XYZ file of C-alpha atoms in Angstrom:
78
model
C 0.000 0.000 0.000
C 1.791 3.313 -1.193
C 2.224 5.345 1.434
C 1.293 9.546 1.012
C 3.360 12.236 1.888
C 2.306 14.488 4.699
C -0.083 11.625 6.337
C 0.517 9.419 9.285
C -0.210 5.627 9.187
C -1.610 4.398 12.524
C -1.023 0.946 13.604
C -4.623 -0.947 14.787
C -4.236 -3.081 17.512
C -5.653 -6.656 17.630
C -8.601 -5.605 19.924
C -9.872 -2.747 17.605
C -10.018 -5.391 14.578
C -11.966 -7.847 16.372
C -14.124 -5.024 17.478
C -14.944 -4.266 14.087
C -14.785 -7.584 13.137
C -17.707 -7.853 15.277
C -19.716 -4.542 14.323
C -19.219 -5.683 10.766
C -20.782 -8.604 11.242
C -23.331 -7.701 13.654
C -24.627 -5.214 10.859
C -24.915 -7.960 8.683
C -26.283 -10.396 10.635
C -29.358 -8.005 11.534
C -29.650 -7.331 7.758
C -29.986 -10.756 6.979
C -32.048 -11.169 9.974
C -34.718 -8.580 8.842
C -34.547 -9.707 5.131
C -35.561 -13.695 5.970
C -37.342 -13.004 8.576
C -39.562 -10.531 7.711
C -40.327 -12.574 4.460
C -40.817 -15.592 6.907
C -43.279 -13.810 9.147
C -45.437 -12.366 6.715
C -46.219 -15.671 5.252
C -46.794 -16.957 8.774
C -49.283 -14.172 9.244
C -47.899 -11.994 12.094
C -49.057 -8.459 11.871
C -48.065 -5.497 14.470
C -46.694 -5.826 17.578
C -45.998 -9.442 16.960
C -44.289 -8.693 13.785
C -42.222 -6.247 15.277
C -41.516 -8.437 18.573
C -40.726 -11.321 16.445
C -38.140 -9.080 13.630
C -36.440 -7.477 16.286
C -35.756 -10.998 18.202
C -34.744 -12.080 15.346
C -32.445 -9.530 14.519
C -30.548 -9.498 17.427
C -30.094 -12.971 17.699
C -28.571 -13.540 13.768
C -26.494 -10.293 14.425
C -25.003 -11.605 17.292
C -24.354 -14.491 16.116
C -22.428 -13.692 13.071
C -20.794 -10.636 14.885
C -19.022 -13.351 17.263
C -18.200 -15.549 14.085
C -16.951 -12.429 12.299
C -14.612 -11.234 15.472
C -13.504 -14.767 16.016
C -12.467 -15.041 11.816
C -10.746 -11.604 12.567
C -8.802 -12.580 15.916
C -7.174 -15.379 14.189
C -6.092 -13.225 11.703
C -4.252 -10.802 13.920
């Protein structure tokens, strides 16, 4: 990677690339998460409060789930 004059490079430590490791994937994971599931639960019929109950649960759960895949992937690269 060239480098450019008149700019500092900053080394990341191992703990900020798992971090983002993690956000990266956690963003993902809820995207996913919405995407399927909200597809799933309109077939199945939920509607309002359960929709939203159900999509968020959902969310959280794929996000943090491929968040911790996506740090661990990025820890054994450091």
């Amino acid at each position: 990677m060239p480098v450019i004059p008149g700019t500092q490079q900053q080394k990341i430590s191992c703990w900020d690339r798992i971090t983002m490791g993690f956000t990266m994937g956690f963003c993902v994971g809820m995207t996913s998460g919405a995407i399927l599931t909200g597809f799933a639960a309109f077939r199945y019929g939920l509607r309002g409060r359960e929709l939203i109950g159900h999509l968020g649960k959902s969310m959280v759960q794929g996000g943090g789930t491929f968040g911790v895949f996506m740090a661990i992937g990025m820890g054994i690269r450091c």
